[in-house]
Structure formats: structure tokens, C-alpha cells
Tab-separated table of C-alpha atoms in Angstrom:
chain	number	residue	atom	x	y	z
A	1	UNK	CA	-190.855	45.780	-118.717
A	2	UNK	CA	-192.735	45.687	-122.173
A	3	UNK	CA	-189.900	43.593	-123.734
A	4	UNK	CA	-190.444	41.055	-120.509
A	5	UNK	CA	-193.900	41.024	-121.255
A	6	UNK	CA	-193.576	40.332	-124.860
A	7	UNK	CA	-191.567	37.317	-124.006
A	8	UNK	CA	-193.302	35.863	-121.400
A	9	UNK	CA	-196.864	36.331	-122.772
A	10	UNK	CA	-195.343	35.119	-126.768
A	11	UNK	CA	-193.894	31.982	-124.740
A	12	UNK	CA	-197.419	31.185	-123.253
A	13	UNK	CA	-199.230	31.857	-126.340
A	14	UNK	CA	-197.118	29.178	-127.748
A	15	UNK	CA	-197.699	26.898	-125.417
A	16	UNK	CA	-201.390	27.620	-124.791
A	17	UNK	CA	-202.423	27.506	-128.611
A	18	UNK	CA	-199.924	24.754	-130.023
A	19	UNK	CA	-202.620	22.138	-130.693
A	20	UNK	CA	-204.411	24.828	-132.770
A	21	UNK	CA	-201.374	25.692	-134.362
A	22	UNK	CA	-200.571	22.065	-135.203
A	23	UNK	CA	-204.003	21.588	-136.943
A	24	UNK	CA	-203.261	25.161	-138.818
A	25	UNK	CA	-199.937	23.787	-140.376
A	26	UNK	CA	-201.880	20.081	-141.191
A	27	UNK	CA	-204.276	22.397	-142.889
A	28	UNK	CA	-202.251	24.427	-144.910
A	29	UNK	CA	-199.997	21.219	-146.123
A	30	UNK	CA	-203.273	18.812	-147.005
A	31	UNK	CA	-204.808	21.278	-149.001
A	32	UNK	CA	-202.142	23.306	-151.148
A	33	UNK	CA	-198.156	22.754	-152.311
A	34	UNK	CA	-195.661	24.796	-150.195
A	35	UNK	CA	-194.685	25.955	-147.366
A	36	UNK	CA	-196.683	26.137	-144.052
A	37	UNK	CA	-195.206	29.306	-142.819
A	38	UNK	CA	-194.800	32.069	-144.850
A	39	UNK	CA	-191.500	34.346	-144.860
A	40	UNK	CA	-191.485	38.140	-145.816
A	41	UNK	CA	-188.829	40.693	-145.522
A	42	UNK	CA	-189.937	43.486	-143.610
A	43	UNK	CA	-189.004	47.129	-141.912
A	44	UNK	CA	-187.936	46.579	-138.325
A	45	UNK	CA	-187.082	48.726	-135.312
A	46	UNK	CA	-184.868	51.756	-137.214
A	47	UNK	CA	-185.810	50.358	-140.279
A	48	UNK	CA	-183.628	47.484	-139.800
A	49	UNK	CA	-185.047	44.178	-142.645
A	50	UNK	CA	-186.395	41.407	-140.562
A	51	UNK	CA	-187.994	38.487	-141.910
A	52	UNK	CA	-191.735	38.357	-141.004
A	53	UNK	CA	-193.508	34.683	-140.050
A	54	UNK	CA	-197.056	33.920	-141.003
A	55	UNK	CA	-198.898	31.023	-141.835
A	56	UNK	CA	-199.064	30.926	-145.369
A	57	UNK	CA	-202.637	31.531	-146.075
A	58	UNK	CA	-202.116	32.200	-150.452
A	59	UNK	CA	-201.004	30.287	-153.536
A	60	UNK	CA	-197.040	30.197	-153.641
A	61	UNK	CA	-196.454	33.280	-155.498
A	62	UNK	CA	-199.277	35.129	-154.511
A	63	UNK	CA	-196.934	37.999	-154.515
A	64	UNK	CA	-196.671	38.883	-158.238
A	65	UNK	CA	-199.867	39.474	-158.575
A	66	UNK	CA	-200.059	42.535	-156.549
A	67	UNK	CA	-199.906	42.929	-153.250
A	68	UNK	CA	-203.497	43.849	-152.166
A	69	UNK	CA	-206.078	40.983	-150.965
A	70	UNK	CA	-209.748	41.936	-152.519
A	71	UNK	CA	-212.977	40.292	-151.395
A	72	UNK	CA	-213.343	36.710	-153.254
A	73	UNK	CA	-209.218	36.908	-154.244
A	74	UNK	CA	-208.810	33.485	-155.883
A	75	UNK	CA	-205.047	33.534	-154.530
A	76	UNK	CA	-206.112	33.336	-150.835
A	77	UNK	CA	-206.817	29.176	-150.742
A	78	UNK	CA	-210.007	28.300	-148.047
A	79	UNK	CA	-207.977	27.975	-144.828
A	80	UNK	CA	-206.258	30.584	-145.777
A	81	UNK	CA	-209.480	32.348	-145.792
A	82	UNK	CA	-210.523	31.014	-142.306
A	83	UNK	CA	-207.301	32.136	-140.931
A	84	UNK	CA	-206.992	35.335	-141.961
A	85	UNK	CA	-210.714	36.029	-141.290
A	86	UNK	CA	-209.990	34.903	-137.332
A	87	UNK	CA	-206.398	36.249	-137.332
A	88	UNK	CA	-204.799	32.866	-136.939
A	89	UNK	CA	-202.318	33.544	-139.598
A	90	UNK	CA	-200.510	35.677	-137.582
A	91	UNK	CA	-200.267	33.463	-134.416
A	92	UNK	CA	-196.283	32.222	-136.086
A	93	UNK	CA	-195.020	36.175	-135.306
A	94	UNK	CA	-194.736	35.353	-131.099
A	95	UNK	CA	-191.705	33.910	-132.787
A	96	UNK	CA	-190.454	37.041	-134.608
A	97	UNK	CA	-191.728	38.548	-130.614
A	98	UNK	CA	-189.286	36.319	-128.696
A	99	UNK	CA	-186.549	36.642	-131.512
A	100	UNK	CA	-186.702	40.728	-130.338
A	101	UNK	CA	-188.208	41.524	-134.150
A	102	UNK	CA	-191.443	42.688	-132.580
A	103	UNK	CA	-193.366	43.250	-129.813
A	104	UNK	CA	-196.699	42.140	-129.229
A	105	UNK	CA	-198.382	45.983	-129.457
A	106	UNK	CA	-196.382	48.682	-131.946
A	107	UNK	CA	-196.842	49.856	-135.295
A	108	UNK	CA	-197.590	47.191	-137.856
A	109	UNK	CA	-194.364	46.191	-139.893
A	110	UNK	CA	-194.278	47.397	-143.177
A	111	UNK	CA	-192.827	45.624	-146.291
A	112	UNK	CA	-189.309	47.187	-147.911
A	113	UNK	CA	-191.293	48.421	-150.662
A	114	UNK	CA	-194.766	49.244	-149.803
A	115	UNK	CA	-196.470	51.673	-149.136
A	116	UNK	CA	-192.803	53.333	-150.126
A	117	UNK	CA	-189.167	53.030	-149.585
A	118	UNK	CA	-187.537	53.520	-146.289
A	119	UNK	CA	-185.717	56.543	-147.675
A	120	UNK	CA	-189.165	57.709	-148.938
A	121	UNK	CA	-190.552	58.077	-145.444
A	122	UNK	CA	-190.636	61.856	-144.138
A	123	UNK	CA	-188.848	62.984	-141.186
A	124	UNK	CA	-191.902	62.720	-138.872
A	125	UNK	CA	-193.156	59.537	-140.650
A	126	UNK	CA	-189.763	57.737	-139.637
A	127	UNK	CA	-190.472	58.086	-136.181
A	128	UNK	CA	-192.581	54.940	-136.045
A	129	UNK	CA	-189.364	53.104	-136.696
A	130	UNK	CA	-188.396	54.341	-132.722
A	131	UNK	CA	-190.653	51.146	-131.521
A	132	UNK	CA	-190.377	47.261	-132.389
A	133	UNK	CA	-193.067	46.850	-134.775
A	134	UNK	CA	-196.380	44.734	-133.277
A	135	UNK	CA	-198.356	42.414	-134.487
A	136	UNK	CA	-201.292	44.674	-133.762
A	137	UNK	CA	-201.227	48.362	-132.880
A	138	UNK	CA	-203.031	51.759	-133.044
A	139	UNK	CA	-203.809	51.853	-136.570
A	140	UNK	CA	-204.706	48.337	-136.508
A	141	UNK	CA	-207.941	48.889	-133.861
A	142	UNK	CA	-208.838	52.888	-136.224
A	143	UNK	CA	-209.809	50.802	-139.313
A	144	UNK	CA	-206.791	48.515	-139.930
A	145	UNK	CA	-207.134	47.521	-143.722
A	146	UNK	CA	-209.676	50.080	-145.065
A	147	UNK	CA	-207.214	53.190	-143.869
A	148	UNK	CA	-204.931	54.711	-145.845
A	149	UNK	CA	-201.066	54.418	-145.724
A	150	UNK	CA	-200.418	58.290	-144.820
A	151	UNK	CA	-203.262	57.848	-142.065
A	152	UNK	CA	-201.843	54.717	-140.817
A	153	UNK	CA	-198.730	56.430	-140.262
A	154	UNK	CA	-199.682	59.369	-138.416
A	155	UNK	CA	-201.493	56.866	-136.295
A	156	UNK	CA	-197.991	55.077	-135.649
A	157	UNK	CA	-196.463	58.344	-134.886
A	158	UNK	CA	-199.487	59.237	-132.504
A	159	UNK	CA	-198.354	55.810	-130.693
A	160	UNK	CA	-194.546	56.358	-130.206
A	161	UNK	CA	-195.206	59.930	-129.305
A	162	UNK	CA	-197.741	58.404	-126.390
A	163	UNK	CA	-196.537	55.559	-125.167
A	164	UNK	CA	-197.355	54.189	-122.195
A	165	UNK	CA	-198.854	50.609	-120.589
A	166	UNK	CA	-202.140	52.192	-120.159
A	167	UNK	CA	-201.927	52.960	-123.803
A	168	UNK	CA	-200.595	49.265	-124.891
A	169	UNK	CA	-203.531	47.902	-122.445
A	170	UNK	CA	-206.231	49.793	-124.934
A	171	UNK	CA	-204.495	48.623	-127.818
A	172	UNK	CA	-205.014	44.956	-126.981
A	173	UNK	CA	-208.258	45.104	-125.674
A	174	UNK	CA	-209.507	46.876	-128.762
A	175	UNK	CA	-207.871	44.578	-131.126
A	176	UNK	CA	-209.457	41.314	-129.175
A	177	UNK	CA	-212.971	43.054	-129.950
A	178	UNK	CA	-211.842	43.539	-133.393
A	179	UNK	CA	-210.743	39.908	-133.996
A	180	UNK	CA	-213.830	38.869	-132.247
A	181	UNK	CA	-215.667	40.486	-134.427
A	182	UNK	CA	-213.650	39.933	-137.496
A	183	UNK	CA	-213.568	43.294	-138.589
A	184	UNK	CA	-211.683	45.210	-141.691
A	185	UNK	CA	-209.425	42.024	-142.478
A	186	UNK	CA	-209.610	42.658	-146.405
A	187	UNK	CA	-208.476	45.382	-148.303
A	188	UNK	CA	-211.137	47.830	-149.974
A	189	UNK	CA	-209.129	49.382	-152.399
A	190	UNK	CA	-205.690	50.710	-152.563
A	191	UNK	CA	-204.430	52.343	-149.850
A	192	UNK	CA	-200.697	54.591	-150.890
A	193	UNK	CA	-202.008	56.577	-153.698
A	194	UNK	CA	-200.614	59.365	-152.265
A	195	UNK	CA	-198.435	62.202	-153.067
A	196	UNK	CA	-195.437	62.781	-150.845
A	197	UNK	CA	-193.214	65.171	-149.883
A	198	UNK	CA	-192.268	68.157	-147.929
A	199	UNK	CA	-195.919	69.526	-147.718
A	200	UNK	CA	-197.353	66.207	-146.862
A	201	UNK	CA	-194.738	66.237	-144.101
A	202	UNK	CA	-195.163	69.977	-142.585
A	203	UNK	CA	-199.476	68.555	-143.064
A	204	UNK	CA	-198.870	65.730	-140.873
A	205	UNK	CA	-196.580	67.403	-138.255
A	206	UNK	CA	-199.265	69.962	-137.518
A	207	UNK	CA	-202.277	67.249	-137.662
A	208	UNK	CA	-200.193	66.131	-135.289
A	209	UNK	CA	-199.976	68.750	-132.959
A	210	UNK	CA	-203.810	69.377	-133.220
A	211	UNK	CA	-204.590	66.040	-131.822
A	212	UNK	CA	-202.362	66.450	-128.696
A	213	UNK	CA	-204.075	69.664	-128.316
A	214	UNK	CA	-207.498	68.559	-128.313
């Protein structure tokens, strides 16, 4: 039933916002060199490499300067700005949703590299690669962007561990309040300067277990 959904509401979304799209991608191509939709690989359902869509909202090779947006980044080009501010950059991923690459609500996709590895992740941290990934999720509408990657996480394992309609329902209306209100979109500082390992893992697992309780 959620897969359904995905489709059917990705195919509508299409539909429903093309013109907006189609003045997006005018946008992008009148005011900077490259590419209206930007391509990055990212971790998948079991960790299986998809490639992400977005509307390219930076300078072509944005990337090598670090991978972190700050407030005022001159990389980010002024409807790139306006786009990610309102979300619109994102709209391109009911693509990756139809495609079966995500789902509309799951655990935000993570890049091969950052925060870590895929063999980096700890046993319980893996288990957010049981779900597509979504284009917004339960981390997303508890701070998104100002979080940290280990708190992210144990959000994304909070979400596979209770998932349910009622649940996905929340999500969305939470992240339409977010968007609304344009809420932590940019980056305050780094967010994986963390130490891993075993104790971070046996830390998490019983955080874990402390929220079902209560």
C-alpha cells in the first residue's frame, strides 16, 4: 500500500506542479552554466548506490569545496537560494519515487561517503537501510539540518522500528509546516564529528530502548 501511494501521489505531483517545474529548470539554465538537474550517488534501500535527482541549485562543482551549505555560501547561485529555501529543489526526486529509489516518507538518503562509509555504520545504525529512503522523514520534521548525524540516525532507526501509516501521516503533515515555514534548511555547523564504534553502538541501542519505554 505505501509503495502504491508513493506512485500514485509522485505521478500527480508531477502533473500538478509541472508548470512550476518548467519555470524552475528556465531558471536554473538563464542564470548559471550546467545542468538543470543535479545527479548524486547515494545509499539506497540495503545500502544499495542510487543516483539522487535535484534541481541543481550550486555552481558546477560545488562539491569540492566541502560538502556543508553555510548561511551566505557564495556556491549556492540566487534561485538556487529560492529553491532550497521553499524546498523546490527537491520536487525532481518523485522521479527517483516512481523509479522504486525512494518513497515519499523514510529516512533521508545519505551520500556514499558522508556522514561515513556504509561499512562504518553500526549494527543498529544499518537498520535504517530496511526502508526506501524519503525525501522527507522523521529526522527531517526533529531539526533536519541543525541535528547531528548520530542523532539523525537514531531518529531513522526510531522510524523503521515504528512504522506505520499513522506514523507516515505525521511525518508529512509536520514536514508541510516545516516547508511552510521554511525552517532549518541551512547547515549550522558540522554535523559527523563524532566518534564511532562499539560504545556509540551499545549508547544508541539502549537510547533506544528508553524511548519505546517512555
Amino acid at each position: 500500500m505505501k509503495r502504491l501511494l508513493d506512485i500514485v501521489l509522485s505521478l500527480v505531483g508531477l502533473i500538478i506542479l509541472f508548470p512550476i517545474l518548467l519555470i524552475v529548470a528556465i531558471a536554473i539554465k538563464m542564470e548559471s552554466k550546467g545542468p538543470v538537474i543535479f545527479q548524486q550517488e547515494r545509499l539506497g534501500l540495503h545500502g544499495n548506490v542510487f543516483k539522487i535527482y535535484k534541481f541543481r541549485s550550486m555552481c558546477v562543482g560545488a562539491e569540492k569545496s566541502g560538502v556543508y551549505e553555510t548561511k551566505g555560501d557564495a556556491r549556492v547561485t540566487k534561485v538556487g537560494r529560492f529553491i532550497r529555501k521553499t524546498s523546490i529543489d527537491e520536487f525532481p526526486q518523485f522521479v527517483n519515487i516512481i523509479k522504486g529509489d525512494m518513497s515519499i516518507i523514510g529516512p533521508r538518503p545519505t551520500l556514499t561517503y558522508h556522514p561515513w562509509q556504509l561499512a562504518e555504520y553500526t549494527e543498529v545504525q544499518s537498520r535504517r537501510f530496511d526502508v526506501r529512503p524519503g525525501v522527507t522523514g522523521w529526522a527531517q520534521v526533529n531539526g533536519r539540518k541543525e541535528v547531528h548525524w548520530d542523532k539523525r540516525i537514531e531518529y531513522d532507526v526510531e522510524y523503521v522500528e515504528n512504522l506505520s501509516f499513522v506514523f507516515d501521516l505525521m511525518i508529512f503533515f509536520k514536514t508541510i509546516l516545516k516547508v511552510l515555514a521554511m525552517k532549518d534548511n541551512v547547515n549550522v555547523s558540522e554535523t559527523a564529528k563524532i566518534v564511532k564504534g562499539k560504545g556509540q553502538e551499545s549508547e544508541m541501542a539502549a537510547t533506544m530502548e528508553e524511548r519505546r519505554n517512555n
